[in-house]
Structure formats: C-alpha cells, structure tokens
XYZ file of C-alpha atoms in Angstrom:
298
model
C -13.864 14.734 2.393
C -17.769 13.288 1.957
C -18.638 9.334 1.786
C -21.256 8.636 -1.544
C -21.262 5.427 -1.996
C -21.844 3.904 -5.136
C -19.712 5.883 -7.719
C -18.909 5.966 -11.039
C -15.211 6.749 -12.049
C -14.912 9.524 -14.400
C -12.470 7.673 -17.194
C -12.205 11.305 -19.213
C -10.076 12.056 -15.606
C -6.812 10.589 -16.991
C -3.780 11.455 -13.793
C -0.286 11.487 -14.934
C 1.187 8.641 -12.967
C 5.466 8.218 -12.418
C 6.204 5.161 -10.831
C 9.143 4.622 -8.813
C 10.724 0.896 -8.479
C 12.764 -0.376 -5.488
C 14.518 -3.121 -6.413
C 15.565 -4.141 -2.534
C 12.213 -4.908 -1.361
C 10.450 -4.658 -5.203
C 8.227 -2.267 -4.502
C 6.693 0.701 -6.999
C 5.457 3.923 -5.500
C 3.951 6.404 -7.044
C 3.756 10.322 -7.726
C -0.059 11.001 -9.129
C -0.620 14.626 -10.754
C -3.335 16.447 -11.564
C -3.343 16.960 -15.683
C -4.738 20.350 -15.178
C -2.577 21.684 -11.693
C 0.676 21.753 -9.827
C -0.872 18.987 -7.096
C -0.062 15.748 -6.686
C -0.025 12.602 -4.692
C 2.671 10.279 -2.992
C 0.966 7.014 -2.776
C 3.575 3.741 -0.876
C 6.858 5.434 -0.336
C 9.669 3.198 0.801
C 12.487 4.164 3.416
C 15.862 2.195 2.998
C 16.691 0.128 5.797
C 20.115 -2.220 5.574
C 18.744 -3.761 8.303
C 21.594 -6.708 8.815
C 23.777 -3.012 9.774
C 20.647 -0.984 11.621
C 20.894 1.677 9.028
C 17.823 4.018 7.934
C 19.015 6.283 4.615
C 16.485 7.859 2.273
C 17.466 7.409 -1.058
C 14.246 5.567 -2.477
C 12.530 8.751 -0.889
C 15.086 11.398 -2.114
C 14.323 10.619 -5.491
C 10.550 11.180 -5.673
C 11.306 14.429 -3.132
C 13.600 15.710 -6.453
C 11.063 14.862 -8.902
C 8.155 16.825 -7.202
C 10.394 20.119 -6.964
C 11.762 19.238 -10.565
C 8.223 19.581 -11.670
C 7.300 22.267 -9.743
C 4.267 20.530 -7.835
C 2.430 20.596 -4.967
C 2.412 17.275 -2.353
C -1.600 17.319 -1.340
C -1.683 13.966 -0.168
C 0.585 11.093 1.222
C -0.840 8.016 0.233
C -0.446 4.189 1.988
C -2.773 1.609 0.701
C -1.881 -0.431 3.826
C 0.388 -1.037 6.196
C 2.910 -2.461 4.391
C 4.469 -5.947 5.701
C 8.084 -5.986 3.095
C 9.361 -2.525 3.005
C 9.116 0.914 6.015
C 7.223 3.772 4.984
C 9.484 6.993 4.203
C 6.000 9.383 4.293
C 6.822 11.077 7.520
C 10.011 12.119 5.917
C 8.862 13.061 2.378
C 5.810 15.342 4.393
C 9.011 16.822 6.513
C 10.208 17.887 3.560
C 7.227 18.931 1.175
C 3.992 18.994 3.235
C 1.051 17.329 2.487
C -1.446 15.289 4.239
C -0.665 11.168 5.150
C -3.450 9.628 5.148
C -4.754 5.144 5.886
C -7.669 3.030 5.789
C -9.439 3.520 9.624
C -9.112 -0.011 10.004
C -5.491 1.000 10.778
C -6.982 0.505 14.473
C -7.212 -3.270 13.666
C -3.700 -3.495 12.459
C -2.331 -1.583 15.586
C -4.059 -3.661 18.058
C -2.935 -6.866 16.504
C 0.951 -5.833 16.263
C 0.724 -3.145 19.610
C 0.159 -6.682 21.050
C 2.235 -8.974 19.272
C 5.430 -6.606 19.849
C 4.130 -5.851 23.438
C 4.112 -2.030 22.760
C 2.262 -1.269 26.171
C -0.103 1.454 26.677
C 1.599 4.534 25.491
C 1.310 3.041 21.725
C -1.834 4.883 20.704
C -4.269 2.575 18.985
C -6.317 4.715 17.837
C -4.775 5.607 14.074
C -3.893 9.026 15.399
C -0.673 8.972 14.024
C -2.183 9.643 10.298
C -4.025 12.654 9.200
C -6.705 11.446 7.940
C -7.869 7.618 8.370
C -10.514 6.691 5.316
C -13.520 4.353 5.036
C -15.244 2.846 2.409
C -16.694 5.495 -0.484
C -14.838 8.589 1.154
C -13.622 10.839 -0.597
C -10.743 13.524 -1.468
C -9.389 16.149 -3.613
C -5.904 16.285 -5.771
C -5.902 19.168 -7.330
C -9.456 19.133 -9.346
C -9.367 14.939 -9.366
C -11.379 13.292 -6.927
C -10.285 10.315 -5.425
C -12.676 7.601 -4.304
C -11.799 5.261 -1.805
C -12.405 1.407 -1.776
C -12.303 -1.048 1.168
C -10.792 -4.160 -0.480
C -9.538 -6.218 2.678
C -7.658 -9.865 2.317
C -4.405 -8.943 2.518
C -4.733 -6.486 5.725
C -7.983 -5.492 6.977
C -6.920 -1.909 6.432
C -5.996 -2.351 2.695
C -7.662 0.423 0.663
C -7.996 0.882 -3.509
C -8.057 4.863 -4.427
C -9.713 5.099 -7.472
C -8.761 8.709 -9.177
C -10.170 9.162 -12.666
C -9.224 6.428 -14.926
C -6.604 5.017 -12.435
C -6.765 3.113 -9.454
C -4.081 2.380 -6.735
C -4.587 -1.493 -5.506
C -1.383 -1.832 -3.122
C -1.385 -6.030 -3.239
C -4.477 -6.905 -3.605
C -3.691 -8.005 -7.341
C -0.016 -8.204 -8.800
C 0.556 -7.687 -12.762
C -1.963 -11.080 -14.655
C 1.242 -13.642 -14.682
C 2.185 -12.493 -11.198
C -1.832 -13.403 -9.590
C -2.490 -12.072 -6.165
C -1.381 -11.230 -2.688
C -0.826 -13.534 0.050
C -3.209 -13.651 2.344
C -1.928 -15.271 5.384
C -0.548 -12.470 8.167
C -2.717 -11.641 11.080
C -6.049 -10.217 10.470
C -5.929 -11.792 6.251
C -8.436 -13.330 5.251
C -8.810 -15.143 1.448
C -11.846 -15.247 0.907
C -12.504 -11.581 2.107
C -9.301 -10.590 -0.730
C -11.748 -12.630 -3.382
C -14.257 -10.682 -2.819
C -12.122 -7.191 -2.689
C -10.721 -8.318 -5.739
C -13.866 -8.976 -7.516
C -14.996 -5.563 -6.640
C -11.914 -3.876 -7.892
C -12.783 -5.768 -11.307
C -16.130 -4.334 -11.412
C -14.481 -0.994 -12.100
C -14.603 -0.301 -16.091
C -12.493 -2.521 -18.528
C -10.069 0.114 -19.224
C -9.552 1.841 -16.019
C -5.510 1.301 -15.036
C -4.158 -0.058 -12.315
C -1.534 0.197 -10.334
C 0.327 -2.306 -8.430
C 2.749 -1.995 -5.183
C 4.995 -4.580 -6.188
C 6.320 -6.693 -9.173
C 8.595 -9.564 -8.788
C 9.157 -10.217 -12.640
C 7.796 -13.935 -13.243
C 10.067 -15.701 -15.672
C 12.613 -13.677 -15.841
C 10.257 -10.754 -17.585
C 11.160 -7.167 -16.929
C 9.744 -5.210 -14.071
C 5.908 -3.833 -14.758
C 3.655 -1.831 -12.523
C 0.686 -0.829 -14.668
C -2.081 -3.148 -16.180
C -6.184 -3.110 -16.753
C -9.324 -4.262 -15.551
C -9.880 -6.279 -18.272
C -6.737 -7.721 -18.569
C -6.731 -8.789 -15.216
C -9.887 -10.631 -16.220
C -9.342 -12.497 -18.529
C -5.395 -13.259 -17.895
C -4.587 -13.292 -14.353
C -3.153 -16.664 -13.150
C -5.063 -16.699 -9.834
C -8.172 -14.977 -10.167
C -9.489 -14.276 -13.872
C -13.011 -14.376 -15.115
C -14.260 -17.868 -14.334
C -12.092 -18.659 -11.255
C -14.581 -19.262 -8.568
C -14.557 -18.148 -4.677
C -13.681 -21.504 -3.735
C -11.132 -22.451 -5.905
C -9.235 -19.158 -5.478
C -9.389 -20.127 -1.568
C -8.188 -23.707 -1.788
C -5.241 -22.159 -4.218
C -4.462 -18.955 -2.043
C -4.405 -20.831 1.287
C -2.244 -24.155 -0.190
C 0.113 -21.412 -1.425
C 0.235 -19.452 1.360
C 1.359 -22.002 3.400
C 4.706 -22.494 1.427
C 5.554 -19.067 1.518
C 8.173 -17.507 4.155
C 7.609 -14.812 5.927
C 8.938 -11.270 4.491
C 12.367 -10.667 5.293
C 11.838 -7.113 6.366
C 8.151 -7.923 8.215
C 9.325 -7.165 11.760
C 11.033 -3.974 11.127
C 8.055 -2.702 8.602
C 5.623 -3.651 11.080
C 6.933 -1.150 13.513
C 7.147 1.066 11.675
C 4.428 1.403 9.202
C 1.675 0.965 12.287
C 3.031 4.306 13.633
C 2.927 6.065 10.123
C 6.308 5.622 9.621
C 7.608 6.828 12.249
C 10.654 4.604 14.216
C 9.858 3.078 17.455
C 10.679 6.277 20.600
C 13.885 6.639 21.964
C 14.940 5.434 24.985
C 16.400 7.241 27.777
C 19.657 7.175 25.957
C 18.760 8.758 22.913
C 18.533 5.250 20.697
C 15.796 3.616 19.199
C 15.627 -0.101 18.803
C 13.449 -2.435 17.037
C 12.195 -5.382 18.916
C 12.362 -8.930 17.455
C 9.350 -11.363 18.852
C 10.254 -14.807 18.991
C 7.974 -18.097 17.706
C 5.378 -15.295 17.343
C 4.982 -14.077 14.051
C-alpha cells in the first residue's frame, strides 16, 4: 500500500458490486469483485443483534459468507468506511471464516479516544487502532485482485469516515444517501458539518459517471430500497447538497435538522463494538460479556 495523492480513477475499471440490504438497521453492504479474478472485497458488514433479548446471531453475515464460496472467490479485504453508529460490525466473524484483511481510516484513534472515554473503558482499551489490520489515510492505496483502490478522507459524519474509490465505483458509507434521501447527520462526537460539506464536495469532484455506493437507504416516500446512484446525479438532484447549494446554507440546514433527530437506537451497542473492530466488549471473570449503557452522556 503507497499514498499518491492526486489520482485519477480509471472508469474502464468497472468492479462487479452485490449489495446486501438489512432491513433491521437499513443498511447495504457490499461484496466488490475483481472483473478479471477470484478476489474480492467485504466493505460494512452488519452483525444481528436483538438487543431488547442480548442476542448476537449472524445471519446478515452468513449470507454474504455463502455468496463468496458460491462464487468461488477470494476475501482480500474487509472493508468499514467508519465506525458505524446504527448497526455492529460482523467483519471479525466473516475474516474467521474466509480470511482477508480488515482494514479503517487511522483516524480510528480519534473515535476510540472519544468513546474509550465516554464508556469509561480504562486503560487496557488500546487506543491506538491496533485492533484493524491496516488503518488508511488520505490517497493510500490497495490492491483487489488487479483493481486498485484509492482512499479518500471525507470526514463530517466521523472523523474517521473514508470513500474507497475502485475503478468506476466508489464506497461513501454516509457521507451522501441516494439524491431524495440528502446527507448524513452530522451531529455525534467528533462531526462536524461543515467539514462533511466539504468531504462531500470532494467526493463530487470524482467524474460524472463514476457510481456510488451508499451504506444505508431509508426509502423516502414510500419508494423502494436503492443503494447505487452517480456523481452527477447527486449534483444536480440531491435534496441537501446539489450543484448550487452553498457551504453555508447546507450548514444552517444540516445543523437545524440535526437537532430534531434522535439518537440511533442501536448507537450504544455499535459503538462498542465497532471501535474494537467488531469485536464484543472482554469477558469478565465469569465468562460473560456485557455492554455498558452511559447515562445523560451520549
């Protein structure tokens, strides 16, 4: 992996892309294959968690596990855009079973230090993004197969949110949602609106027809579920942020919204989750593992 920043995406590059919807927390994830080889990509799995019970299953997971060995391809890479604030991570157990590499934006360490603190994780919570394989900055980047995949830092949402740009495709998490769906909240520790203006801006710098690929789709008006759209449609139809919209206004709109909005309903178990890769929270002396619940904190 090599930094080279600027770059220009190759659009000839076209990845075969199988999205996978969750309808509990309405999230898409993503298997990403090279048109040419066996490898492929996992980018924002989702782990089931009925979390009223305290029960972890896998059947979000199981399903893109059975379509890689359907296919007969090879997991390269295990893919999170961010740490994820609505839904737990299931990469640890899809690289259990099928290998691979799980890799973060480094400002991972940001996230970790905010939430080690908030859910008073002490000092044996490592900090220092060590639980990934690979933490990426801005204009790294990789190998899937023969595709390379460049790596944007569009912060806003997290400070660790990262776009992976791989041919004519690119992977935005929530930094934008589908054109009559607008853009990501911007309002948990460490966002930042104007910062997710800019991100998005730079993201719609990237050639008219380049795809993209969003984390999650709440289906506006009743519409059915969607998970790819363009640059340029984005431009010149999305309700928050379309050619025209200026920094300012999108700030005045983002914040006034944000500050209607609840808080996810799966945020505190995610959170604990996703910062360690995944992974649940140790086991006590017992042999359980609990999730902690902060009060007036979040």
């Amino acid at each position: 992996m090599t930094k080279t920043i600027p770059f220009s995406p190759d659009l000839s590059v076209k990845p075969e892309v199988t999205g996978f919807f969750d309808a509990q927390t309405n999230t898409i994830s993503y298997v990403v294959k090279d048109p040419v080889s066996d490898a492929c990509a996992v980018v924002d799995s989702v782990m089931d968690i009925d979390y009223a019970a305290g029960r972890i299953t896998h059947e979000g997971a199981d399903r893109i596990i059975a379509h890689i060995r359907e296919h007969g391809l090879e997991l390269e890479w295990i893919i999170e855009t961010h740490v994820h604030a609505d839904h737990l991570s299931a990469a640890p157990y899809i690289q259990d079973q099928l290998g691979g590499k799980l890799g973060i934006g480094e400002n991972i360490i940001i996230v970790q230090d905010t939430f080690g603190k908030i859910f008073n994780e002490g000092t044996e919570f490592q900090r220092d993004g060590s639980q990934f394989d690979q933490l990426f900055g801005d204009g790294d980047f990789y190998q899937i197969g023969f595709m390379t995949a460049h790596v944007m830092h569009t912060p806003g949402h997290t400070p660790a949110c990262m776009t992976h740009v791989i041919g004519d495709a690119a992977f935005i998490g929530d930094t934008l949602f589908m054109p009559d769906g607008g853009s990501a909240r911007a309002d948990f520790p460490g966002g930042d609106a104007r910062a997710l203006y800019r991100s998005i801006k730079r993201v719609l710098e990237l050639p008219g027809p380049t795809r993209l690929f969003i984390c999650h789709d709440y289906g506006p008006n009743g519409r059915e579920i969607k998970w790819e759209t363009t640059v340029a449609d984005e431009r010149a139809h999305n309700i928050h942020v379309k050619d025209g919209v200026s920094e300012d206004e999108f700030v005045e709109m983002r914040e006034a919204r944000d500050r209607t909005l609840a808080m996810p309903r799966l945020i505190i178990p995610s959170l604990q989750c996703n910062m360690r890769a995944g992974q649940l929270p140790p086991k006590d002396e017992d042999g359980k593992t609990f999730l902690k619940v902060p009060v007036n904190t979040l």
